[in-house]
Short mmCIF file of C-alpha atoms and ligand atoms in Angstrom, two decimals:
data_model
loop_
_atom_site.label_atom_id
_atom_site.label_comp_id
_atom_site.label_asym_id
_atom_site.label_seq_id
_atom_site.Cartn_x
_atom_site.Cartn_y
_atom_site.Cartn_z
CA UNK A 1 36.74 -1.64 -97.66
CA UNK A 2 34.36 1.15 -96.57
CA UNK A 3 32.66 1.09 -99.97
CA UNK A 4 32.12 -2.64 -99.71
CA UNK A 5 30.69 -2.30 -96.19
CA UNK A 6 28.26 0.37 -97.36
CA UNK A 7 26.95 -1.50 -100.36
CA UNK A 8 26.54 -4.68 -98.35
CA UNK A 9 24.60 -2.91 -95.61
CA UNK A 10 22.46 -0.88 -98.01
CA UNK A 11 21.49 -4.05 -99.86
CA UNK A 12 20.43 -5.60 -96.58
CA UNK A 13 18.19 -2.75 -95.37
CA UNK A 14 14.51 -2.98 -96.28
CA UNK A 15 12.91 -0.18 -98.33
CA UNK A 16 11.97 2.80 -96.25
CA UNK A 17 14.75 2.31 -93.72
CA UNK A 18 17.28 5.14 -93.47
CA UNK A 19 20.92 4.52 -92.76
CA UNK A 20 22.75 7.01 -90.56
CA UNK A 21 26.52 6.55 -90.58
CA UNK A 22 27.67 7.21 -87.01
CA UNK A 23 30.87 9.13 -87.61
CA UNK A 24 32.34 9.81 -84.18
CA UNK A 25 36.17 9.71 -84.14
CA UNK A 26 36.30 9.43 -87.96
CA UNK A 27 38.29 11.85 -90.08
CA UNK A 28 36.64 14.17 -92.61
CA UNK A 29 38.26 12.04 -95.32
CA UNK A 30 36.58 8.91 -93.98
CA UNK A 31 33.25 10.71 -93.82
CA UNK A 32 33.78 11.82 -97.38
CA UNK A 33 34.45 8.25 -98.48
CA UNK A 34 31.27 7.04 -96.76
CA UNK A 35 29.23 9.65 -98.59
CA UNK A 36 30.71 8.89 -101.97
CA UNK A 37 29.95 5.21 -101.26
CA UNK A 38 26.26 6.09 -101.10
CA UNK A 39 25.45 7.01 -97.48
CA UNK A 40 23.01 9.91 -97.41
CA UNK A 41 22.96 10.76 -93.70
CA UNK A 42 25.86 11.35 -91.32
CA UNK A 43 25.33 11.09 -87.56
CA UNK A 44 27.61 13.20 -85.39
CA UNK A 45 28.07 13.15 -81.59
CA UNK A 46 30.33 16.16 -81.31
CA UNK A 47 29.85 19.63 -82.76
CA UNK A 48 33.56 20.14 -83.42
CA UNK A 49 33.92 16.90 -85.35
CA UNK A 50 30.79 17.74 -87.29
CA UNK A 51 32.12 21.16 -88.25
CA UNK A 52 35.34 19.66 -89.56
CA UNK A 53 33.53 17.02 -91.58
CA UNK A 54 31.00 19.56 -92.82
CA UNK A 55 33.78 21.67 -94.31
CA UNK A 56 34.61 18.78 -96.60
CA UNK A 57 31.25 17.13 -97.21
CA UNK A 58 28.84 20.05 -96.91
CA UNK A 59 25.36 19.51 -98.24
CA UNK A 60 26.30 16.32 -100.08
CA UNK A 61 24.85 14.58 -97.03
CA UNK A 62 22.17 15.26 -94.44
CA UNK A 63 23.44 15.72 -90.89
CA UNK A 64 21.84 14.22 -87.80
CA UNK A 65 22.98 15.11 -84.32
CA UNK A 66 23.07 11.90 -82.24
CA UNK A 67 25.18 12.93 -79.23
CA UNK A 68 24.33 14.55 -75.97
CA UNK A 69 23.53 18.18 -76.68
CA UNK A 70 24.64 20.85 -74.26
CA UNK A 71 22.72 24.07 -74.06
CA UNK A 72 25.72 26.21 -74.98
CA UNK A 73 26.19 24.21 -78.21
CA UNK A 74 22.64 24.52 -79.46
CA UNK A 75 23.21 27.67 -81.45
CA UNK A 76 25.88 26.01 -83.56
CA UNK A 77 23.96 22.75 -83.74
CA UNK A 78 20.82 24.25 -85.24
CA UNK A 79 22.81 25.85 -88.05
CA UNK A 80 24.62 22.67 -88.92
CA UNK A 81 22.11 19.88 -88.49
CA UNK A 82 19.09 18.74 -90.44
CA UNK A 83 17.76 16.72 -87.52
CA UNK A 84 18.50 16.48 -83.79
CA UNK A 85 17.81 12.92 -82.61
CA UNK A 86 18.52 13.39 -78.92
CA UNK A 87 16.07 15.86 -77.40
CA UNK A 88 15.40 14.77 -73.84
CA UNK A 89 14.42 17.84 -71.83
CA UNK A 90 12.22 20.90 -72.00
CA UNK A 91 15.30 23.02 -71.38
CA UNK A 92 17.11 21.79 -74.48
CA UNK A 93 13.94 21.89 -76.58
CA UNK A 94 13.29 25.48 -75.57
CA UNK A 95 16.84 26.46 -76.53
CA UNK A 96 16.54 24.73 -79.91
CA UNK A 97 13.27 26.54 -80.50
CA UNK A 98 14.77 29.88 -79.62
CA UNK A 99 17.88 29.47 -81.77
CA UNK A 100 15.85 28.16 -84.72
CA UNK A 101 13.43 31.07 -84.50
CA UNK A 102 16.39 33.44 -84.79
CA UNK A 103 17.44 31.94 -88.12
CA UNK A 104 13.95 31.18 -89.35
CA UNK A 105 14.46 27.42 -89.39
CA UNK A 106 12.11 24.57 -88.51
CA UNK A 107 14.06 21.79 -86.79
CA UNK A 108 12.84 18.20 -87.00
CA UNK A 109 13.74 16.39 -83.80
CA UNK A 110 13.45 12.95 -82.27
CA UNK A 111 12.88 12.53 -78.57
CA UNK A 112 15.44 10.24 -77.00
CA UNK A 113 14.00 7.59 -74.72
CA UNK A 114 16.14 6.00 -72.02
CA UNK A 115 14.44 2.68 -72.65
CA UNK A 116 16.59 0.78 -70.17
CA UNK A 117 15.89 3.36 -67.45
CA UNK A 118 19.63 3.44 -66.84
CA UNK A 119 21.07 5.95 -64.43
CA UNK A 120 23.76 8.12 -66.05
CA UNK A 121 22.28 7.61 -69.50
CA UNK A 122 20.70 10.45 -71.36
CA UNK A 123 17.19 10.24 -72.70
CA UNK A 124 13.85 10.71 -71.05
CA UNK A 125 12.28 7.94 -68.99
CA UNK A 126 9.64 6.01 -70.94
CA UNK A 127 6.76 7.12 -68.70
CA UNK A 128 7.52 10.81 -69.22
CA UNK A 129 7.96 10.76 -73.00
CA UNK A 130 4.35 11.69 -73.70
CA UNK A 131 4.43 14.63 -71.33
CA UNK A 132 7.64 15.99 -72.90
CA UNK A 133 6.27 15.61 -76.41
CA UNK A 134 3.03 17.37 -75.51
CA UNK A 135 5.09 20.20 -74.12
CA UNK A 136 7.39 20.43 -77.14
CA UNK A 137 4.44 20.39 -79.53
CA UNK A 138 3.70 23.96 -78.48
CA UNK A 139 7.06 25.22 -79.77
CA UNK A 140 6.80 26.90 -83.16
CA UNK A 141 10.25 26.13 -84.57
CA UNK A 142 10.54 22.46 -83.60
CA UNK A 143 8.69 19.51 -84.99
CA UNK A 144 8.76 16.17 -83.19
CA UNK A 145 9.19 13.50 -85.86
CA UNK A 146 9.60 10.39 -83.72
CA UNK A 147 11.72 8.63 -81.13
CA UNK A 148 15.29 7.50 -80.74
CA UNK A 149 16.73 5.04 -78.26
CA UNK A 150 20.11 3.52 -77.53
CA UNK A 151 19.01 0.79 -75.15
CA UNK A 152 21.40 -0.98 -72.81
CA UNK A 153 24.48 -2.47 -74.41
CA UNK A 154 24.72 -6.23 -74.43
CA UNK A 155 27.03 -8.68 -76.07
CA UNK A 156 24.01 -10.54 -77.34
CA UNK A 157 21.68 -8.19 -79.29
CA UNK A 158 18.69 -10.43 -78.46
CA UNK A 159 18.89 -8.95 -74.97
CA UNK A 160 18.18 -5.52 -76.42
CA UNK A 161 14.92 -6.66 -78.03
CA UNK A 162 12.60 -5.84 -75.09
CA UNK A 163 13.94 -2.28 -74.98
CA UNK A 164 13.39 -1.77 -78.69
CA UNK A 165 9.91 -3.27 -78.36
CA UNK A 166 9.13 -0.97 -75.46
CA UNK A 167 10.22 2.09 -77.46
CA UNK A 168 8.12 0.99 -80.42
CA UNK A 169 5.10 0.70 -78.11
CA UNK A 170 5.58 4.27 -76.88
CA UNK A 171 6.02 5.36 -80.49
CA UNK A 172 2.70 3.82 -81.50
CA UNK A 173 0.95 5.21 -78.44
CA UNK A 174 2.06 8.77 -79.17
CA UNK A 175 1.29 8.38 -82.85
CA UNK A 176 -2.23 7.38 -81.89
CA UNK A 177 -2.73 10.62 -79.95
CA UNK A 178 -2.58 12.61 -83.20
CA UNK A 179 -1.06 15.62 -81.50
CA UNK A 180 -0.85 18.71 -83.63
CA UNK A 181 2.65 19.71 -84.69
CA UNK A 182 3.81 16.15 -83.97
CA UNK A 183 4.43 13.73 -86.80
CA UNK A 184 5.48 10.31 -85.54
CA UNK A 185 7.36 9.07 -88.57
CA UNK A 186 10.81 7.94 -87.48
CA UNK A 187 11.96 5.35 -85.01
CA UNK A 188 15.74 5.43 -84.67
CA UNK A 189 17.08 2.28 -83.00
CA UNK A 190 19.88 -0.17 -83.56
CA UNK A 191 23.65 0.03 -83.95
CA UNK A 192 26.23 -2.25 -85.54
CA UNK A 193 25.60 -5.21 -83.33
CA UNK A 194 21.85 -4.74 -82.81
CA UNK A 195 20.36 -3.28 -85.97
CA UNK A 196 18.88 -6.54 -87.22
CA UNK A 197 16.92 -6.97 -83.99
CA UNK A 198 15.95 -3.29 -84.07
CA UNK A 199 14.60 -3.64 -87.62
CA UNK A 200 12.49 -6.60 -86.54
CA UNK A 201 11.10 -4.42 -83.76
CA UNK A 202 10.13 -1.63 -86.13
CA UNK A 203 13.12 0.71 -86.49
CA UNK A 204 13.19 2.77 -89.68
CA UNK A 205 16.40 4.62 -88.90
CA UNK A 206 19.51 2.64 -87.93
CA UNK A 207 22.69 4.35 -86.74
CA UNK A 208 25.75 2.38 -87.69
CA UNK A 209 29.40 3.15 -87.06
CA UNK A 210 31.91 0.34 -86.74
CA UNK A 211 30.21 -1.97 -89.23
CA UNK A 212 30.75 0.70 -91.90
CA UNK A 213 33.97 2.41 -90.90
CA UNK A 214 35.71 -0.43 -89.09
CA UNK A 215 36.60 -0.71 -85.44
CA UNK A 216 36.85 2.59 -83.57
CA UNK A 217 40.20 3.65 -82.16
CA UNK A 218 39.89 6.17 -79.38
CA UNK A 219 42.63 8.73 -79.75
CA UNK A 220 42.91 12.45 -79.30
CA UNK A 221 39.53 13.37 -80.74
CA UNK A 222 37.32 11.50 -78.32
CA UNK A 223 38.05 10.04 -74.95
CA UNK A 224 34.57 8.92 -74.00
CA UNK A 225 33.13 5.99 -75.91
CA UNK A 226 29.58 6.57 -77.19
CA UNK A 227 29.00 9.89 -75.48
C1 PLP B 301 28.50 5.42 -81.86
C2 PLP B 301 27.03 5.48 -81.94
C3 PLP B 301 26.32 4.61 -82.80
C4 PLP B 301 26.99 3.53 -83.63
O1 PLP B 301 27.72 2.62 -82.88
P1 PLP B 301 28.43 1.35 -83.58
O2 PLP B 301 28.44 0.33 -82.52
O3 PLP B 301 29.77 1.81 -83.98
O4 PLP B 301 27.60 0.98 -84.75
C5 PLP B 301 24.94 4.74 -82.85
N1 PLP B 301 24.30 5.66 -82.12
C6 PLP B 301 24.93 6.52 -81.32
C7 PLP B 301 24.14 7.51 -80.56
C8 PLP B 301 26.31 6.45 -81.19
O5 PLP B 301 26.93 7.30 -80.37
#
């Protein structure tokens, strides 16, 4: 079932689009199956889940952090992950920089934009994205590689289109600034129900969970949906 879902989705994605399998609540065995089915990048929301899956899958996949990162988890996160998609404050960027410097690692990051300007959602407000990126560009052990957004959740993915379009606009604006140490290459938008719309609006990373793994059951491992 998983294998079929993966090959169907991969055949649908245009060249140059990267698929991140959003693995929250999935077992290491399921993550393993996804990787052997051809998924190259695993997205993890929780450090503990990532550690467990990493024990089994290791460097057979790349690992993207897509959850809300707490400062006290950064040290573990920078060892484990190949990219952090959810940088949304100077404080967290500074901690990533510090922990990466200690292990001589350069961390590619995406800045998360709260494109719906929703209270309680993580991500930086659209109008402050440029300022944050200018600030981060001074850090030696971080490289900003693009933007990520969730957008508000709707039943109808068409309703998410303006938020994806808005994020793409910010992406292009910042790209046009040609800031040093910033390489605007990736735009991570779209989930199972919205990735087609996100692709039309310029996403080149899509983060997909339930369409690959099947419906999520929330049990002991995670009590909060999404993050
Ligand atoms: C869970 C999650 C996804 C994938 O959600 P699905 O609806 O299962 O495809 C994508 N991005 C983030 C940040 C997530 O937490």
